[in-house]
JSON list of C-alpha atoms in Angstrom, two decimals:
[
{"chain": "A", "resi": 164, "resn": "UNK", "atom": "CA", "xyz": [14.84, 2.74, -6.13]},
{"chain": "A", "resi": 165, "resn": "UNK", "atom": "CA", "xyz": [15.87, 4.03, -2.71]},
{"chain": "A", "resi": 166, "resn": "UNK", "atom": "CA", "xyz": [13.93, 6.88, -1.06]},
{"chain": "A", "resi": 167, "resn": "UNK", "atom": "CA", "xyz": [14.79, 8.11, 2.45]},
{"chain": "A", "resi": 168, "resn": "UNK", "atom": "CA", "xyz": [16.46, 4.77, 3.16]},
{"chain": "A", "resi": 169, "resn": "UNK", "atom": "CA", "xyz": [13.45, 2.75, 1.97]},
{"chain": "A", "resi": 170, "resn": "UNK", "atom": "CA", "xyz": [12.92, 0.73, -1.20]},
{"chain": "A", "resi": 171, "resn": "UNK", "atom": "CA", "xyz": [10.26, 1.21, -3.85]},
{"chain": "A", "resi": 172, "resn": "UNK", "atom": "CA", "xyz": [10.10, -1.34, -6.67]},
{"chain": "A", "resi": 173, "resn": "UNK", "atom": "CA", "xyz": [9.83, 0.30, -10.11]},
{"chain": "A", "resi": 174, "resn": "UNK", "atom": "CA", "xyz": [6.76, -1.71, -11.21]},
{"chain": "A", "resi": 175, "resn": "UNK", "atom": "CA", "xyz": [4.47, -0.47, -8.43]},
{"chain": "A", "resi": 176, "resn": "UNK", "atom": "CA", "xyz": [1.81, 2.19, -8.90]},
{"chain": "A", "resi": 177, "resn": "UNK", "atom": "CA", "xyz": [1.66, 4.44, -5.82]},
{"chain": "A", "resi": 178, "resn": "UNK", "atom": "CA", "xyz": [-1.13, 6.49, -4.27]},
{"chain": "A", "resi": 179, "resn": "UNK", "atom": "CA", "xyz": [1.30, 9.07, -2.85]},
{"chain": "A", "resi": 180, "resn": "UNK", "atom": "CA", "xyz": [-1.08, 10.86, -0.49]},
{"chain": "A", "resi": 181, "resn": "UNK", "atom": "CA", "xyz": [-1.84, 7.65, 1.38]},
{"chain": "A", "resi": 182, "resn": "UNK", "atom": "CA", "xyz": [1.45, 5.77, 0.78]},
{"chain": "A", "resi": 183, "resn": "UNK", "atom": "CA", "xyz": [-0.21, 2.65, -0.60]},
{"chain": "A", "resi": 184, "resn": "UNK", "atom": "CA", "xyz": [0.85, 0.67, -3.67]},
{"chain": "A", "resi": 185, "resn": "UNK", "atom": "CA", "xyz": [-0.80, -1.38, -6.39]},
{"chain": "A", "resi": 186, "resn": "UNK", "atom": "CA", "xyz": [0.83, -4.05, -8.52]},
{"chain": "A", "resi": 187, "resn": "UNK", "atom": "CA", "xyz": [-1.00, -5.07, -11.68]},
{"chain": "A", "resi": 188, "resn": "UNK", "atom": "CA", "xyz": [-0.78, -8.84, -12.04]},
{"chain": "A", "resi": 189, "resn": "UNK", "atom": "CA", "xyz": [-0.79, -10.92, -15.25]},
{"chain": "A", "resi": 190, "resn": "UNK", "atom": "CA", "xyz": [-4.41, -12.04, -14.69]},
{"chain": "A", "resi": 191, "resn": "UNK", "atom": "CA", "xyz": [-5.67, -8.43, -14.40]},
{"chain": "A", "resi": 192, "resn": "UNK", "atom": "CA", "xyz": [-6.00, -8.52, -10.62]},
{"chain": "A", "resi": 193, "resn": "UNK", "atom": "CA", "xyz": [-4.13, -6.06, -8.41]},
{"chain": "A", "resi": 194, "resn": "UNK", "atom": "CA", "xyz": [-2.11, -6.80, -5.28]},
{"chain": "A", "resi": 195, "resn": "UNK", "atom": "CA", "xyz": [-2.05, -3.89, -2.80]},
{"chain": "A", "resi": 196, "resn": "UNK", "atom": "CA", "xyz": [-0.12, -2.88, 0.30]},
{"chain": "A", "resi": 197, "resn": "UNK", "atom": "CA", "xyz": [1.58, -0.10, 2.23]},
{"chain": "A", "resi": 198, "resn": "UNK", "atom": "CA", "xyz": [4.80, 1.50, 1.00]},
{"chain": "A", "resi": 199, "resn": "UNK", "atom": "CA", "xyz": [7.98, 1.12, 3.05]},
{"chain": "A", "resi": 200, "resn": "UNK", "atom": "CA", "xyz": [8.13, 4.92, 3.26]},
{"chain": "A", "resi": 201, "resn": "UNK", "atom": "CA", "xyz": [4.59, 5.00, 4.65]},
{"chain": "A", "resi": 202, "resn": "UNK", "atom": "CA", "xyz": [5.58, 2.41, 7.24]},
{"chain": "A", "resi": 203, "resn": "UNK", "atom": "CA", "xyz": [8.67, 4.45, 8.16]},
{"chain": "A", "resi": 204, "resn": "UNK", "atom": "CA", "xyz": [6.43, 7.48, 8.72]},
{"chain": "A", "resi": 205, "resn": "UNK", "atom": "CA", "xyz": [3.92, 5.49, 10.79]},
{"chain": "A", "resi": 206, "resn": "UNK", "atom": "CA", "xyz": [6.17, 3.44, 13.03]},
{"chain": "A", "resi": 207, "resn": "UNK", "atom": "CA", "xyz": [5.91, -0.15, 14.13]},
{"chain": "A", "resi": 208, "resn": "UNK", "atom": "CA", "xyz": [2.76, -2.06, 13.26]},
{"chain": "A", "resi": 209, "resn": "UNK", "atom": "CA", "xyz": [1.14, -4.44, 15.79]},
{"chain": "A", "resi": 210, "resn": "UNK", "atom": "CA", "xyz": [-2.05, -5.55, 14.05]},
{"chain": "A", "resi": 211, "resn": "UNK", "atom": "CA", "xyz": [-3.32, -5.56, 10.46]},
{"chain": "A", "resi": 212, "resn": "UNK", "atom": "CA", "xyz": [-6.87, -6.41, 9.45]},
{"chain": "A", "resi": 213, "resn": "UNK", "atom": "CA", "xyz": [-7.59, -6.16, 5.68]},
{"chain": "A", "resi": 214, "resn": "UNK", "atom": "CA", "xyz": [-11.18, -5.93, 4.43]},
{"chain": "A", "resi": 215, "resn": "UNK", "atom": "CA", "xyz": [-12.56, -9.44, 3.75]},
{"chain": "A", "resi": 216, "resn": "UNK", "atom": "CA", "xyz": [-12.91, -11.17, 0.38]},
{"chain": "A", "resi": 217, "resn": "UNK", "atom": "CA", "xyz": [-16.04, -10.05, -1.42]},
{"chain": "A", "resi": 218, "resn": "UNK", "atom": "CA", "xyz": [-15.93, -6.54, 0.04]},
{"chain": "A", "resi": 219, "resn": "UNK", "atom": "CA", "xyz": [-16.21, -3.63, -2.40]},
{"chain": "A", "resi": 220, "resn": "UNK", "atom": "CA", "xyz": [-13.50, -0.96, -2.08]},
{"chain": "A", "resi": 221, "resn": "UNK", "atom": "CA", "xyz": [-13.30, 2.62, -3.31]},
{"chain": "A", "resi": 222, "resn": "UNK", "atom": "CA", "xyz": [-10.07, 4.38, -4.25]},
{"chain": "A", "resi": 223, "resn": "UNK", "atom": "CA", "xyz": [-8.88, 6.47, -1.31]},
{"chain": "A", "resi": 224, "resn": "UNK", "atom": "CA", "xyz": [-11.20, 4.71, 1.16]},
{"chain": "A", "resi": 225, "resn": "UNK", "atom": "CA", "xyz": [-10.33, 2.04, 3.73]},
{"chain": "A", "resi": 226, "resn": "UNK", "atom": "CA", "xyz": [-8.90, -1.30, 2.59]},
{"chain": "A", "resi": 227, "resn": "UNK", "atom": "CA", "xyz": [-7.54, -2.29, 6.01]},
{"chain": "A", "resi": 228, "resn": "UNK", "atom": "CA", "xyz": [-7.16, -1.20, 9.61]},
{"chain": "A", "resi": 229, "resn": "UNK", "atom": "CA", "xyz": [-3.77, -1.24, 11.32]},
{"chain": "A", "resi": 230, "resn": "UNK", "atom": "CA", "xyz": [-2.77, -0.74, 14.92]},
{"chain": "A", "resi": 231, "resn": "UNK", "atom": "CA", "xyz": [0.38, 1.26, 15.48]},
{"chain": "A", "resi": 232, "resn": "UNK", "atom": "CA", "xyz": [2.20, 2.04, 18.73]},
{"chain": "A", "resi": 233, "resn": "UNK", "atom": "CA", "xyz": [-0.06, 4.98, 19.58]},
{"chain": "A", "resi": 234, "resn": "UNK", "atom": "CA", "xyz": [-3.03, 4.77, 17.23]},
{"chain": "A", "resi": 235, "resn": "UNK", "atom": "CA", "xyz": [-5.33, 2.72, 15.06]},
{"chain": "A", "resi": 236, "resn": "UNK", "atom": "CA", "xyz": [-5.53, 3.94, 11.46]},
{"chain": "A", "resi": 237, "resn": "UNK", "atom": "CA", "xyz": [-7.31, 3.14, 8.25]},
{"chain": "A", "resi": 238, "resn": "UNK", "atom": "CA", "xyz": [-5.15, 2.17, 5.27]},
{"chain": "A", "resi": 239, "resn": "UNK", "atom": "CA", "xyz": [-6.51, 3.70, 2.07]},
{"chain": "A", "resi": 240, "resn": "UNK", "atom": "CA", "xyz": [-7.00, 1.64, -1.07]},
{"chain": "A", "resi": 241, "resn": "UNK", "atom": "CA", "xyz": [-5.03, 2.67, -4.15]},
{"chain": "A", "resi": 242, "resn": "UNK", "atom": "CA", "xyz": [-7.91, 1.52, -6.40]},
{"chain": "A", "resi": 243, "resn": "UNK", "atom": "CA", "xyz": [-11.61, 0.71, -6.42]},
{"chain": "A", "resi": 244, "resn": "UNK", "atom": "CA", "xyz": [-12.69, -2.89, -6.87]},
{"chain": "A", "resi": 245, "resn": "UNK", "atom": "CA", "xyz": [-13.76, -6.07, -5.15]},
{"chain": "A", "resi": 246, "resn": "UNK", "atom": "CA", "xyz": [-11.48, -7.88, -2.71]},
{"chain": "A", "resi": 247, "resn": "UNK", "atom": "CA", "xyz": [-10.57, -11.27, -4.16]},
{"chain": "A", "resi": 248, "resn": "UNK", "atom": "CA", "xyz": [-8.21, -12.48, -1.44]},
{"chain": "A", "resi": 249, "resn": "UNK", "atom": "CA", "xyz": [-6.55, -11.25, 1.74]},
{"chain": "A", "resi": 250, "resn": "UNK", "atom": "CA", "xyz": [-3.13, -12.12, 3.05]},
{"chain": "A", "resi": 251, "resn": "UNK", "atom": "CA", "xyz": [-4.24, -14.49, 5.81]},
{"chain": "A", "resi": 252, "resn": "UNK", "atom": "CA", "xyz": [-0.72, -14.71, 7.24]},
{"chain": "A", "resi": 253, "resn": "UNK", "atom": "CA", "xyz": [-1.13, -11.19, 8.63]},
{"chain": "A", "resi": 254, "resn": "UNK", "atom": "CA", "xyz": [-3.60, -12.41, 11.26]},
{"chain": "A", "resi": 255, "resn": "UNK", "atom": "CA", "xyz": [-0.77, -14.23, 13.04]},
{"chain": "A", "resi": 256, "resn": "UNK", "atom": "CA", "xyz": [2.24, -12.32, 11.72]},
{"chain": "A", "resi": 257, "resn": "UNK", "atom": "CA", "xyz": [1.35, -8.64, 11.17]},
{"chain": "A", "resi": 258, "resn": "UNK", "atom": "CA", "xyz": [5.07, -7.80, 11.31]},
{"chain": "A", "resi": 259, "resn": "UNK", "atom": "CA", "xyz": [5.33, -9.16, 7.73]},
{"chain": "A", "resi": 260, "resn": "UNK", "atom": "CA", "xyz": [3.93, -5.81, 6.59]},
{"chain": "A", "resi": 261, "resn": "UNK", "atom": "CA", "xyz": [6.83, -4.02, 8.29]},
{"chain": "A", "resi": 262, "resn": "UNK", "atom": "CA", "xyz": [9.55, -6.54, 7.38]},
{"chain": "A", "resi": 263, "resn": "UNK", "atom": "CA", "xyz": [8.58, -7.23, 3.74]},
{"chain": "A", "resi": 264, "resn": "UNK", "atom": "CA", "xyz": [6.00, -4.66, 2.53]},
{"chain": "A", "resi": 265, "resn": "UNK", "atom": "CA", "xyz": [6.32, -5.57, -1.17]},
{"chain": "A", "resi": 266, "resn": "UNK", "atom": "CA", "xyz": [6.65, -9.32, -0.72]},
{"chain": "A", "resi": 267, "resn": "UNK", "atom": "CA", "xyz": [5.08, -11.36, 2.06]},
{"chain": "A", "resi": 268, "resn": "UNK", "atom": "CA", "xyz": [3.58, -8.24, 3.67]},
{"chain": "A", "resi": 269, "resn": "UNK", "atom": "CA", "xyz": [1.01, -7.47, 0.95]},
{"chain": "A", "resi": 270, "resn": "UNK", "atom": "CA", "xyz": [-2.49, -6.77, 2.32]},
{"chain": "A", "resi": 271, "resn": "UNK", "atom": "CA", "xyz": [-5.00, -7.91, -0.29]},
{"chain": "A", "resi": 272, "resn": "UNK", "atom": "CA", "xyz": [-5.71, -8.69, -3.91]},
{"chain": "A", "resi": 273, "resn": "UNK", "atom": "CA", "xyz": [-8.59, -7.07, -5.71]},
{"chain": "A", "resi": 274, "resn": "UNK", "atom": "CA", "xyz": [-10.36, -7.07, -9.04]},
{"chain": "A", "resi": 275, "resn": "UNK", "atom": "CA", "xyz": [-10.13, -3.42, -10.11]},
{"chain": "A", "resi": 276, "resn": "UNK", "atom": "CA", "xyz": [-13.43, -1.92, -11.24]},
{"chain": "A", "resi": 277, "resn": "UNK", "atom": "CA", "xyz": [-12.11, 1.29, -12.79]},
{"chain": "A", "resi": 278, "resn": "UNK", "atom": "CA", "xyz": [-8.41, 0.72, -13.60]},
{"chain": "A", "resi": 279, "resn": "UNK", "atom": "CA", "xyz": [-8.27, 2.86, -16.76]},
{"chain": "A", "resi": 280, "resn": "UNK", "atom": "CA", "xyz": [-9.57, 6.01, -15.04]},
{"chain": "A", "resi": 281, "resn": "UNK", "atom": "CA", "xyz": [-8.14, 5.55, -11.55]},
{"chain": "A", "resi": 282, "resn": "UNK", "atom": "CA", "xyz": [-4.58, 4.78, -12.56]},
{"chain": "A", "resi": 283, "resn": "UNK", "atom": "CA", "xyz": [-4.27, 8.46, -13.53]},
{"chain": "A", "resi": 284, "resn": "UNK", "atom": "CA", "xyz": [-4.31, 9.17, -9.77]},
{"chain": "A", "resi": 285, "resn": "UNK", "atom": "CA", "xyz": [-1.38, 6.79, -9.22]},
{"chain": "A", "resi": 286, "resn": "UNK", "atom": "CA", "xyz": [2.30, 7.36, -9.98]},
{"chain": "A", "resi": 287, "resn": "UNK", "atom": "CA", "xyz": [4.84, 4.93, -11.39]},
{"chain": "A", "resi": 288, "resn": "UNK", "atom": "CA", "xyz": [8.63, 4.94, -11.79]},
{"chain": "A", "resi": 289, "resn": "UNK", "atom": "CA", "xyz": [10.41, 8.31, -11.93]},
{"chain": "A", "resi": 290, "resn": "UNK", "atom": "CA", "xyz": [7.20, 10.24, -11.20]},
{"chain": "A", "resi": 291, "resn": "UNK", "atom": "CA", "xyz": [6.56, 8.14, -8.09]},
{"chain": "A", "resi": 292, "resn": "UNK", "atom": "CA", "xyz": [10.17, 8.57, -6.98]},
{"chain": "A", "resi": 293, "resn": "UNK", "atom": "CA", "xyz": [10.03, 12.38, -7.26]},
{"chain": "A", "resi": 294, "resn": "UNK", "atom": "CA", "xyz": [6.77, 12.65, -5.32]},
{"chain": "A", "resi": 295, "resn": "UNK", "atom": "CA", "xyz": [7.89, 10.16, -2.67]},
{"chain": "A", "resi": 296, "resn": "UNK", "atom": "CA", "xyz": [11.09, 12.12, -2.13]},
{"chain": "A", "resi": 297, "resn": "UNK", "atom": "CA", "xyz": [8.92, 15.22, -1.68]},
{"chain": "A", "resi": 298, "resn": "UNK", "atom": "CA", "xyz": [6.69, 13.30, 0.77]},
{"chain": "A", "resi": 299, "resn": "UNK", "atom": "CA", "xyz": [9.78, 12.20, 2.71]},
{"chain": "A", "resi": 300, "resn": "UNK", "atom": "CA", "xyz": [11.11, 15.76, 2.84]},
{"chain": "A", "resi": 301, "resn": "UNK", "atom": "CA", "xyz": [7.74, 17.23, 3.95]},
{"chain": "A", "resi": 302, "resn": "UNK", "atom": "CA", "xyz": [7.40, 14.59, 6.67]},
{"chain": "A", "resi": 303, "resn": "UNK", "atom": "CA", "xyz": [11.05, 14.92, 7.76]},
{"chain": "A", "resi": 304, "resn": "UNK", "atom": "CA", "xyz": [11.83, 11.29, 6.97]},
{"chain": "A", "resi": 305, "resn": "UNK", "atom": "CA", "xyz": [15.26, 11.96, 5.45]}
]
């Protein structure tokens, strides 16, 4: 689906407030990253440092740090869990996050610790689209 000129794949669960996404994988793990709309709102990204494997994450708390043109910000995790793997390519090619946020630009994979309860705070499909359009309108991203 297209929102303010950016894509959002239908299968992604989105933490709207922080513009991060979660993709439930066949093995029960979750791949996470930043939405294209969130990147459009933030501007160009120069550095991305996800939390390391083994680190425990909490929903809505930091899963990575990114450097933008004028600031360094914390990227909030869409779910709680333990980091299983980070996208090591980002150390040398942080622009992957900007160029391919749902493909090669993913940040990390985690083992969710509270999926059943926390997914109620995430939106999927038509609900995600409606709220992301509202986010785009509020942040003048149209």
